[in-house]
Amino acid sequence: MAGGAKLLLESLATFSATELCSYRDFILYTVITALVSVDRPTLKGSVANAPEILTMIHEIGRLEEFLQSVVACEYKTFMSALPDIIALLKTDRYLGVHSSYIGRELRVVIYTQFLQSYQSVRIESMANIFGVTVDFLDEELCRFITAGRINCKIDRVGGIIQTTRPDAKNALYQNTIKQGDALLNRVQKLSRVIYV
């Protein structure tokens, strides 16, 4: 999606292919793909302050409020506008089939954005900031943590979320070990085939 967002942002000023999609839809695609794949400073400079987007975004449901909530770190507003944005995406002919994926990616982006600022945070505090229940947040974060999408640990007994910074050397080491194990397994299978 990052490549698509980059291309959409580059063609924002010169878009004229209204036979493919309307300018309103083009703005929607640009903002949604940028929200999912662009970092916050770029989002503020290239999307939230772009005059082409500012002229049209107020006509697209709660998209302007949604974009500003990400840029201004207003997490409760983000979570309240998210269902409306997902409903808007479901009606689109191109993004409709991907609305669940986009919603999930948007939540990963916003949780990661919030957790980057803290080494540890109380789960009740985070739930209040996002305007959701503790159980919902716990379940949601557990899914993303087990999928490897968010780097943190949850101490449910203590009620604390601890962020873990990924270590590049450790990741390289783990990847090397995993590849070595796979190579050894293949060699063992090959030797069994040869000697049988």
XYZ file of N, CA, C and O in Angstrom:
784
model
N 0.803 -1.190 0.000
C 0.000 0.000 0.000
C 0.850 1.261 0.000
O 0.396 2.306 -0.411
N 2.087 1.127 0.495
C 2.969 2.287 0.560
C 3.287 2.821 -0.839
O 3.327 4.034 -1.047
N 3.499 1.896 -1.784
C 3.771 2.323 -3.157
C 2.579 3.030 -3.777
O 2.729 4.042 -4.466
N 1.394 2.510 -3.504
C 0.178 3.142 -4.012
C -0.033 4.520 -3.419
O -0.411 5.463 -4.115
N 0.209 4.652 -2.124
C 0.056 5.950 -1.472
C 1.028 6.967 -2.050
O 0.657 8.117 -2.293
N 2.254 6.524 -2.298
C 3.263 7.433 -2.868
C 2.834 7.913 -4.249
O 2.912 9.104 -4.565
N 2.353 6.985 -5.080
C 1.914 7.362 -6.428
C 0.686 8.264 -6.402
O 0.590 9.226 -7.180
N -0.248 7.978 -5.506
C -1.435 8.830 -5.396
C -1.067 10.234 -4.937
O -1.597 11.221 -5.455
N -0.162 10.333 -3.973
C 0.261 11.652 -3.499
C 1.003 12.424 -4.580
O 0.841 13.643 -4.697
N 1.797 11.727 -5.390
C 2.522 12.394 -6.474
C 1.587 12.917 -7.562
O 1.842 13.941 -8.172
N 0.496 12.192 -7.807
C -0.419 12.605 -8.877
C -1.574 13.453 -8.376
O -2.473 13.788 -9.144
N -1.526 13.855 -7.140
C -2.609 14.627 -6.545
C -2.836 15.953 -7.263
O -3.979 16.316 -7.568
N -1.777 16.674 -7.550
C -1.910 17.996 -8.163
C -2.315 17.928 -9.631
O -2.894 18.875 -10.156
N -2.041 16.805 -10.289
C -2.290 16.730 -11.731
C -3.383 15.749 -12.112
O -3.506 15.394 -13.276
N -4.188 15.307 -11.156
C -5.224 14.316 -11.443
C -6.257 14.883 -12.415
O -6.818 15.950 -12.208
N -6.497 14.137 -13.492
C -7.516 14.559 -14.466
C -8.262 13.363 -15.066
O -9.045 13.544 -15.988
N -8.044 12.175 -14.571
C -8.653 10.970 -15.128
C -10.004 10.698 -14.464
O -10.202 9.683 -13.809
N -10.936 11.601 -14.665
C -12.250 11.452 -14.028
C -13.071 10.343 -14.655
O -14.119 9.986 -14.109
N -12.616 9.780 -15.777
C -13.324 8.639 -16.357
C -13.076 7.366 -15.546
O -13.858 6.425 -15.594
N -11.972 7.329 -14.771
C -11.679 6.192 -13.903
C -12.418 6.300 -12.572
O -13.008 5.339 -12.102
N -12.330 7.445 -11.949
C -13.027 7.698 -10.691
C -13.194 9.197 -10.519
O -12.462 9.984 -11.110
N -14.141 9.561 -9.717
C -14.372 10.982 -9.475
C -13.232 11.558 -8.639
O -12.495 10.823 -7.982
N -13.113 12.881 -8.646
C -12.068 13.532 -7.863
C -12.297 13.294 -6.367
O -11.351 13.123 -5.615
N -13.551 13.235 -5.967
C -13.912 12.940 -4.571
C -13.391 11.566 -4.176
O -12.780 11.399 -3.125
N -13.612 10.556 -5.015
C -13.114 9.210 -4.741
C -11.595 9.167 -4.732
O -10.985 8.458 -3.928
N -10.975 9.919 -5.631
C -9.523 9.973 -5.688
C -8.944 10.529 -4.385
O -7.952 10.008 -3.862
N -9.582 11.552 -3.846
C -9.150 12.117 -2.566
C -9.328 11.075 -1.457
O -8.451 10.907 -0.603
N -10.445 10.357 -1.475
C -10.686 9.302 -0.493
C -9.583 8.248 -0.555
O -9.018 7.867 0.470
N -9.262 7.769 -1.752
C -8.218 6.752 -1.918
C -6.863 7.266 -1.429
O -6.112 6.543 -0.779
N -6.563 8.517 -1.753
C -5.281 9.102 -1.358
C -5.167 9.188 0.158
O -4.154 8.792 0.737
N -6.207 9.689 0.804
C -6.161 9.863 2.251
C -6.100 8.508 2.955
O -5.286 8.313 3.873
N -6.922 7.557 2.538
C -6.954 6.251 3.215
C -5.627 5.517 3.046
O -5.074 4.981 4.014
N -5.088 5.480 1.830
C -3.808 4.783 1.638
C -2.677 5.485 2.382
O -1.783 4.822 2.910
N -2.728 6.808 2.452
C -1.695 7.538 3.194
C -1.811 7.275 4.691
O -0.795 7.116 5.367
N -3.026 7.210 5.205
C -3.216 6.930 6.627
C -2.619 5.585 7.015
O -2.049 5.431 8.093
N -2.743 4.608 6.139
C -2.268 3.266 6.439
C -0.748 3.146 6.285
O -0.111 2.421 7.033
N -0.153 3.891 5.357
C 1.233 3.590 5.012
C 2.245 4.718 5.188
O 3.433 4.479 5.034
N 1.817 5.911 5.525
C 2.745 7.039 5.612
C 2.923 7.420 7.080
O 1.985 7.353 7.867
N 4.137 7.840 7.449
C 4.377 8.250 8.831
C 3.677 9.583 9.129
O 3.268 10.303 8.232
N 3.534 9.892 10.407
C 2.730 11.030 10.819
C 3.248 12.385 10.325
O 2.453 13.218 9.881
N 4.559 12.679 10.363
C 5.019 13.967 9.832
C 4.725 14.140 8.335
O 4.306 15.214 7.897
N 4.910 13.079 7.569
C 4.589 13.138 6.140
C 3.089 13.290 5.942
O 2.647 14.021 5.062
N 2.326 12.603 6.775
C 0.869 12.696 6.704
C 0.417 14.131 6.939
O -0.444 14.638 6.217
N 1.023 14.790 7.905
C 0.645 16.172 8.200
C 1.044 17.101 7.068
O 0.254 17.945 6.636
N 2.265 16.944 6.565
C 2.753 17.856 5.537
C 2.165 17.619 4.160
O 1.766 18.568 3.467
N 2.081 16.363 3.739
C 1.680 16.060 2.365
C 0.196 15.786 2.190
O -0.311 15.857 1.079
N -0.492 15.446 3.276
C -1.908 15.081 3.148
C -2.805 16.086 3.859
O -3.668 16.709 3.251
N -2.603 16.258 5.155
C -3.498 17.107 5.943
C -3.424 18.575 5.532
O -4.406 19.296 5.671
N -2.277 19.018 5.038
C -2.125 20.416 4.644
C -2.110 20.623 3.131
O -1.839 21.730 2.675
N -2.387 19.576 2.367
C -2.383 19.701 0.907
C -3.635 20.462 0.452
O -4.751 20.082 0.801
N -3.477 21.518 -0.328
C -4.640 22.307 -0.751
C -5.633 21.509 -1.600
O -6.844 21.736 -1.512
N -5.135 20.555 -2.391
C -6.032 19.741 -3.214
C -6.959 18.911 -2.337
O -8.134 18.736 -2.654
N -6.430 18.400 -1.252
C -7.231 17.591 -0.335
C -8.157 18.474 0.492
O -9.327 18.141 0.702
N -7.650 19.622 0.926
C -8.458 20.513 1.755
C -9.688 21.040 1.025
O -10.704 21.329 1.667
N -9.630 21.154 -0.295
C -10.790 21.655 -1.037
C -11.919 20.641 -1.113
O -13.073 21.025 -1.254
N -11.615 19.356 -0.994
C -12.624 18.324 -1.223
C -12.945 17.479 0.009
O -14.033 16.913 0.090
N -12.064 17.409 0.975
C -12.209 16.439 2.065
C -13.448 16.669 2.925
O -14.023 15.730 3.449
N -13.901 17.905 3.041
C -15.072 18.179 3.882
C -16.361 17.599 3.301
O -17.354 17.489 4.000
N -16.337 17.205 2.033
C -17.506 16.602 1.396
C -17.570 15.084 1.571
O -18.531 14.458 1.138
N -16.560 14.487 2.193
C -16.474 13.025 2.291
C -16.716 12.593 3.735
O -15.779 12.261 4.462
N -17.936 12.593 4.165
C -18.303 12.100 5.491
C -17.461 12.692 6.602
O -17.253 13.902 6.666
N -16.955 11.843 7.472
C -16.130 12.269 8.611
C -14.637 12.117 8.321
O -13.831 12.068 9.249
N -14.267 12.081 7.044
C -12.874 11.837 6.679
C -11.949 12.940 7.179
O -10.843 12.661 7.642
N -12.382 14.183 7.117
C -11.539 15.289 7.585
C -11.295 15.169 9.096
O -10.157 15.292 9.557
N -12.338 14.902 9.839
C -12.220 14.715 11.286
C -11.321 13.519 11.594
O -10.484 13.569 12.508
N -11.463 12.466 10.810
C -10.669 11.251 10.982
C -9.184 11.527 10.731
O -8.322 11.151 11.532
N -8.885 12.218 9.644
C -7.502 12.561 9.308
C -6.891 13.454 10.382
O -5.764 13.219 10.826
N -7.623 14.460 10.799
C -7.100 15.373 11.816
C -6.895 14.671 13.152
O -5.997 15.032 13.913
N -7.715 13.670 13.452
C -7.544 12.945 14.712
C -6.233 12.159 14.730
O -5.598 12.035 15.771
N -5.827 11.642 13.590
C -4.541 10.935 13.519
C -3.389 11.914 13.643
O -2.441 11.687 14.392
N -3.479 13.027 12.933
C -2.402 14.022 12.949
C -2.270 14.656 14.331
O -1.160 14.857 14.824
N -3.396 14.949 14.987
C -3.374 15.630 16.286
C -3.374 14.670 17.474
O -3.472 15.118 18.617
N -3.293 13.370 17.223
C -3.268 12.343 18.278
C -4.516 12.400 19.158
O -4.438 12.246 20.376
N -5.663 12.602 18.566
C -6.936 12.593 19.283
C -7.550 11.207 19.115
O -8.362 10.965 18.230
N -7.157 10.300 19.992
C -7.462 8.890 19.823
C -8.935 8.558 20.025
O -9.470 7.676 19.366
N -9.603 9.249 20.926
C -11.016 9.000 21.155
C -11.829 9.398 19.916
O -12.744 8.691 19.508
N -11.477 10.507 19.293
C -12.130 10.940 18.056
C -11.878 9.932 16.943
O -12.778 9.622 16.159
N -10.648 9.422 16.872
C -10.306 8.412 15.879
C -11.203 7.188 16.011
O -11.783 6.716 15.043
N -11.326 6.683 17.243
C -12.119 5.472 17.462
C -13.609 5.702 17.221
O -14.309 4.795 16.768
N -14.093 6.910 17.487
C -15.517 7.178 17.244
C -15.810 7.357 15.759
O -16.907 7.045 15.295
N -14.833 7.857 15.002
C -15.031 8.061 13.563
C -14.729 6.811 12.741
O -15.190 6.696 11.603
N -13.992 5.870 13.303
C -13.584 4.670 12.561
C -14.761 3.865 11.999
O -14.719 3.488 10.825
N -15.822 3.602 12.753
C -16.945 2.849 12.166
C -17.584 3.560 10.968
O -17.981 2.911 9.998
N -17.655 4.878 11.015
C -18.215 5.628 9.886
C -17.306 5.540 8.656
O -17.782 5.447 7.527
N -16.004 5.560 8.887
C -15.050 5.448 7.771
C -15.119 4.050 7.167
O -15.120 3.893 5.942
N -15.223 3.026 8.008
C -15.340 1.652 7.503
C -16.628 1.494 6.704
O -16.639 0.866 5.645
N -17.720 2.075 7.203
C -18.992 2.016 6.474
C -18.874 2.735 5.132
O -19.413 2.266 4.117
N -18.160 3.846 5.094
C -17.917 4.574 3.846
C -17.105 3.729 2.871
O -17.404 3.674 1.672
N -16.094 3.037 3.383
C -15.251 2.192 2.534
C -16.021 0.996 1.987
O -15.783 0.571 0.856
N -16.945 0.452 2.778
C -17.719 -0.703 2.321
C -18.599 -0.380 1.128
O -18.911 -1.263 0.335
N -18.966 0.872 0.960
C -19.803 1.260 -0.179
C -18.988 1.536 -1.433
O -19.557 1.686 -2.508
N -17.661 1.598 -1.306
C -16.804 1.891 -2.452
C -16.562 0.628 -3.272
O -16.359 -0.451 -2.719
N -16.537 0.782 -4.582
C -16.387 -0.405 -5.445
C -14.980 -0.982 -5.417
O -14.796 -2.166 -5.659
N -13.970 -0.176 -5.156
C -12.606 -0.690 -5.120
C -12.170 -1.094 -3.709
O -11.519 -2.117 -3.519
N -12.480 -0.280 -2.737
C -12.012 -0.532 -1.377
C -12.998 -1.340 -0.539
O -12.661 -1.759 0.566
N -14.187 -1.573 -1.037
C -15.213 -2.275 -0.271
C -14.787 -3.653 0.196
O -15.008 -4.023 1.353
N -14.156 -4.419 -0.683
C -13.740 -5.779 -0.312
C -12.551 -5.771 0.649
O -12.267 -6.771 1.298
N -11.868 -4.639 0.744
C -10.694 -4.525 1.604
C -10.973 -3.738 2.879
O -10.044 -3.405 3.610
N -12.225 -3.440 3.152
C -12.551 -2.560 4.281
C -12.124 -3.156 5.622
O -11.651 -2.426 6.502
N -12.254 -4.455 5.808
C -11.827 -5.078 7.071
C -10.316 -4.970 7.246
O -9.824 -4.646 8.337
N -9.585 -5.239 6.185
C -8.121 -5.131 6.226
C -7.699 -3.696 6.532
O -6.834 -3.457 7.383
N -8.308 -2.741 5.849
C -7.944 -1.340 6.057
C -8.268 -0.908 7.484
O -7.468 -0.223 8.129
N -9.414 -1.321 7.997
C -9.769 -0.997 9.371
C -8.773 -1.558 10.371
O -8.381 -0.890 11.330
N -8.353 -2.782 10.142
C -7.366 -3.423 11.004
C -6.027 -2.678 10.929
O -5.391 -2.415 11.950
N -5.600 -2.337 9.725
C -4.329 -1.631 9.556
C -4.371 -0.238 10.182
O -3.382 0.217 10.755
N -5.507 0.435 10.076
C -5.643 1.748 10.702
C -5.524 1.648 12.217
O -4.892 2.494 12.861
N -6.100 0.604 12.799
C -5.991 0.420 14.248
C -4.548 0.088 14.656
O -4.071 0.573 15.678
N -3.857 -0.713 13.855
C -2.452 -1.009 14.152
C -1.631 0.273 14.122
O -0.804 0.522 15.014
N -1.874 1.114 13.124
C -1.140 2.369 12.992
C -1.372 3.256 14.211
O -0.429 3.812 14.793
N -2.615 3.390 14.631
C -2.921 4.309 15.729
C -2.440 3.764 17.070
O -1.948 4.512 17.910
N -2.538 2.446 17.285
C -2.019 1.861 18.530
C -0.501 2.006 18.590
O 0.060 2.336 19.627
N 0.161 1.755 17.477
C 1.615 1.892 17.415
C 2.026 3.335 17.654
O 2.990 3.599 18.380
N 1.297 4.261 17.058
C 1.585 5.684 17.237
C 1.478 6.066 18.708
O 2.327 6.788 19.235
N 0.473 5.575 19.387
C 0.291 5.881 20.797
C 1.394 5.242 21.646
O 1.993 5.892 22.502
N 1.676 3.971 21.406
C 2.621 3.231 22.250
C 4.073 3.644 22.044
O 4.913 3.397 22.914
N 4.396 4.273 20.919
C 5.771 4.723 20.688
C 6.205 5.769 21.705
O 7.389 5.913 21.997
N 5.252 6.493 22.261
C 5.573 7.572 23.195
C 5.849 7.078 24.604
O 6.317 7.836 25.439
N 5.530 5.833 24.889
C 5.620 5.324 26.255
C 6.476 4.072 26.329
O 6.486 3.270 25.406
N 7.126 3.907 27.464
C 7.803 2.644 27.732
C 6.815 1.684 28.374
O 6.827 0.493 28.103
N 5.939 2.241 29.224
C 4.852 1.454 29.792
C 3.675 2.383 30.055
O 3.862 3.573 30.331
N 2.485 1.820 29.975
C 1.269 2.591 30.201
C 0.238 1.666 30.839
O 0.230 0.465 30.566
N -0.584 2.221 31.691
C -1.643 1.418 32.315
C -2.729 1.157 31.287
O -3.096 2.034 30.517
N -3.232 -0.062 31.273
C -4.225 -0.448 30.284
C -5.523 0.338 30.471
O -6.195 0.686 29.496
N -5.874 0.672 31.723
C -7.077 1.477 31.968
C -6.917 2.869 31.387
O -7.856 3.437 30.823
N -5.727 3.426 31.537
C -5.451 4.758 31.010
C -5.554 4.771 29.483
O -6.168 5.671 28.895
N -4.966 3.772 28.854
C -5.026 3.694 27.394
C -6.459 3.487 26.922
O -6.888 4.087 25.938
N -7.214 2.656 27.626
C -8.615 2.432 27.251
C -9.420 3.719 27.373
O -10.250 4.020 26.501
N -9.176 4.512 28.415
C -9.871 5.795 28.564
C -9.497 6.781 27.473
O -10.347 7.505 26.962
N -8.219 6.813 27.115
C -7.765 7.728 26.062
C -8.402 7.367 24.722
O -8.784 8.240 23.951
N -8.561 6.070 24.457
C -9.157 5.626 23.204
C -10.685 5.572 23.261
O -11.332 5.395 22.232
N -11.249 5.684 24.438
C -12.699 5.645 24.574
C -13.300 4.266 24.366
O -14.407 4.129 23.846
N -12.559 3.226 24.751
C -13.028 1.844 24.615
C -12.926 1.168 25.974
O -12.333 1.702 26.912
N -13.477 -0.033 26.075
C -13.387 -0.774 27.325
C -12.021 -1.456 27.438
O -11.340 -1.688 26.434
N -11.663 -1.780 28.663
C -10.390 -2.458 28.914
C -10.376 -3.827 28.246
O -9.363 -4.227 27.659
N -11.493 -4.553 28.314
C -11.551 -5.888 27.713
C -11.385 -5.829 26.195
O -10.686 -6.655 25.607
N -12.035 -4.852 25.554
C -11.892 -4.699 24.104
C -10.439 -4.410 23.738
O -9.879 -5.019 22.828
N -9.823 -3.462 24.457
C -8.443 -3.093 24.166
C -7.497 -4.263 24.404
O -6.600 -4.516 23.596
N -7.717 -5.001 25.476
C -6.887 -6.158 25.786
C -6.985 -7.207 24.678
O -5.966 -7.714 24.198
N -8.197 -7.500 24.254
C -8.402 -8.494 23.196
C -7.786 -8.037 21.877
O -7.130 -8.810 21.182
N -7.994 -6.772 21.557
C -7.472 -6.216 20.306
C -5.939 -6.229 20.299
O -5.318 -6.665 19.332
N -5.334 -5.752 21.373
C -3.875 -5.726 21.436
C -3.286 -7.135 21.435
O -2.246 -7.363 20.817
N -3.945 -8.069 22.107
C -3.464 -9.466 22.118
C -3.404 -10.029 20.697
O -2.442 -10.704 20.334
N -4.433 -9.751 19.900
C -4.439 -10.224 18.507
C -3.277 -9.642 17.729
O -2.600 -10.345 16.974
N -3.034 -8.343 17.884
C -1.965 -7.697 17.131
C -0.580 -8.097 17.637
O 0.366 -8.203 16.861
N -0.450 -8.340 18.930
C 0.837 -8.756 19.493
C 1.189 -10.161 19.010
O 2.317 -10.414 18.586
N 0.227 -11.077 19.047
C 0.514 -12.449 18.609
C 0.786 -12.520 17.115
O 1.514 -13.399 16.670
N 0.223 -11.595 16.355
C 0.497 -11.554 14.917
C 1.823 -10.856 14.618
O 2.253 -10.810 13.465
N 2.471 -10.290 15.640
C 3.747 -9.606 15.441
C 3.605 -8.219 14.859
O 4.566 -7.659 14.349
N 2.437 -7.638 14.941
C 2.191 -6.314 14.363
C 2.510 -5.177 15.314
O 2.827 -4.076 14.895
N 2.390 -5.432 16.624
C 2.683 -4.408 17.634
C 3.702 -5.003 18.598
O 3.548 -6.131 19.060
N 4.742 -4.241 18.903
C 5.811 -4.709 19.781
C 5.566 -4.238 21.202
O 5.989 -3.157 21.596
N 4.848 -5.048 21.962
C 4.632 -4.757 23.373
C 4.208 -6.027 24.090
O 3.933 -7.045 23.457
N 4.176 -5.936 25.412
C 3.720 -7.042 26.253
C 2.639 -6.508 27.174
O 2.702 -5.363 27.614
N 1.654 -7.356 27.475
C 0.581 -6.958 28.373
C 0.721 -7.747 29.674
O 0.755 -8.974 29.663
N 0.802 -7.014 30.768
C 0.753 -7.614 32.103
C -0.665 -7.370 32.610
O -0.962 -6.334 33.181
N -1.537 -8.327 32.366
C -2.957 -8.157 32.685
C -3.177 -8.095 34.185
O -4.046 -7.375 34.658
N -2.389 -8.839 34.957
C -2.528 -8.828 36.413
C -2.158 -7.449 36.955
O -2.868 -6.872 37.768
N -1.045 -6.911 36.495
C -0.609 -5.580 36.919
C -1.324 -4.456 36.191
O -1.239 -3.296 36.586
N -2.010 -4.798 35.088
C -2.722 -3.794 34.315
C -1.817 -2.850 33.559
O -2.141 -1.680 33.367
N -0.679 -3.367 33.088
C 0.315 -2.524 32.422
C 0.635 -3.077 31.039
O 0.741 -4.279 30.851
N 0.807 -2.166 30.092
C 1.281 -2.509 28.743
C 2.702 -1.980 28.641
O 2.940 -0.787 28.835
N 3.656 -2.861 28.356
C 5.052 -2.469 28.232
C 5.468 -2.589 26.772
O 5.304 -3.639 26.165
N 5.995 -1.519 26.247
C 6.459 -1.567 24.865
C 7.846 -2.189 24.826
O 8.659 -1.993 25.721
N 8.078 -2.963 23.789
C 9.383 -3.578 23.575
C 9.919 -3.048 22.257
O 9.260 -3.124 21.226
N 11.080 -2.488 22.329
C 11.706 -1.943 21.120
C 12.364 -3.070 20.342
O 13.159 -3.834 20.904
N 12.049 -3.194 19.060
C 12.684 -4.260 18.285
C 14.181 -3.996 18.106
O 14.589 -2.876 17.856
N 14.970 -5.031 18.277
C 16.414 -4.940 18.166
C 16.820 -5.539 16.820
O 16.549 -6.715 16.549
N 17.473 -4.776 15.987
C 17.835 -5.223 14.642
C 18.812 -6.403 14.687
O 18.678 -7.355 13.922
N 19.784 -6.353 15.584
C 20.758 -7.447 15.675
C 20.089 -8.732 16.131
O 20.366 -9.808 15.612
N 19.194 -8.621 17.100
C 18.489 -9.792 17.600
C 17.589 -10.380 16.514
O 17.501 -11.596 16.365
N 16.918 -9.525 15.760
C 16.065 -10.002 14.675
C 16.880 -10.709 13.602
O 16.466 -11.751 13.078
N 18.047 -10.165 13.275
C 18.931 -10.798 12.302
C 19.412 -12.155 12.820
O 19.442 -13.137 12.068
N 19.751 -12.222 14.100
C 20.175 -13.478 14.713
C 19.056 -14.515 14.653
O 19.286 -15.667 14.258
N 17.855 -14.134 15.043
C 16.718 -15.052 15.018
C 16.429 -15.531 13.596
O 16.120 -16.704 13.376
N 16.517 -14.633 12.628
C 16.285 -14.994 11.231
C 17.353 -15.986 10.752
O 17.045 -16.950 10.038
N 18.608 -15.770 11.136
C 19.693 -16.677 10.759
C 19.487 -18.061 11.365
O 19.668 -19.074 10.681
N 19.081 -18.112 12.621
C 18.804 -19.389 13.286
C 17.664 -20.115 12.573
O 17.736 -21.324 12.317
N 16.618 -19.385 12.233
C 15.461 -19.987 11.570
C 15.845 -20.543 10.199
O 15.461 -21.656 9.837
N 16.633 -19.788 9.441
C 17.070 -20.258 8.131
C 18.011 -21.451 8.259
O 17.968 -22.377 7.451
N 18.876 -21.428 9.281
C 19.775 -22.559 9.511
C 19.013 -23.831 9.853
O 19.338 -24.918 9.365
N 17.988 -23.705 10.690
C 17.152 -24.864 11.019
C 16.457 -25.415 9.783
O 16.377 -26.633 9.591
N 15.952 -24.523 8.946
C 15.280 -24.962 7.721
C 16.261 -25.685 6.801
O 15.919 -26.715 6.202
N 17.482 -25.182 6.695
C 18.503 -25.816 5.872
C 18.869 -27.192 6.416
O 18.972 -28.162 5.644
N 19.044 -27.306 7.717
C 19.358 -28.611 8.323
C 18.232 -29.618 8.083
O 18.495 -30.791 7.781
N 16.993 -29.187 8.208
C 15.851 -30.077 7.944
C 15.854 -30.565 6.505
O 15.594 -31.742 6.241
N 16.148 -29.690 5.571
C 16.186 -30.090 4.159
C 17.314 -31.082 3.886
O 17.142 -32.041 3.144
N 18.483 -30.832 4.502
C 19.621 -31.734 4.317
C 19.300 -33.112 4.905
O 19.609 -34.138 4.304
N 18.657 -33.146 6.066
C 18.286 -34.422 6.676
C 17.277 -35.170 5.808
O 17.394 -36.391 5.638
N 16.305 -34.466 5.250
C 15.319 -35.120 4.358
C 16.005 -35.643 3.116
O 15.711 -36.747 2.654
N 16.935 -34.874 2.567
C 17.668 -35.310 1.382
C 18.524 -36.534 1.685
O 18.564 -37.472 0.875
N 19.167 -36.560 2.839
C 20.001 -37.719 3.171
C 19.150 -38.962 3.373
O 19.577 -40.059 3.020
N 17.941 -38.830 3.911
C 17.053 -39.985 4.055
C 16.645 -40.531 2.696
O 16.550 -41.737 2.506
N 16.384 -39.646 1.764
C 15.979 -40.073 0.425
C 17.138 -40.773 -0.280
O 16.965 -41.786 -0.952
N 18.341 -40.249 -0.127
C 19.516 -40.814 -0.804
C 19.868 -42.188 -0.240
O 20.172 -43.115 -0.972
N 19.829 -42.373 1.088
C 20.256 -43.622 1.707
C 19.174 -44.678 1.766
O 19.422 -45.787 2.189
N 17.975 -44.404 1.339
C 16.900 -45.406 1.380
C 16.817 -46.173 0.120
O 17.348 -46.239 -0.830
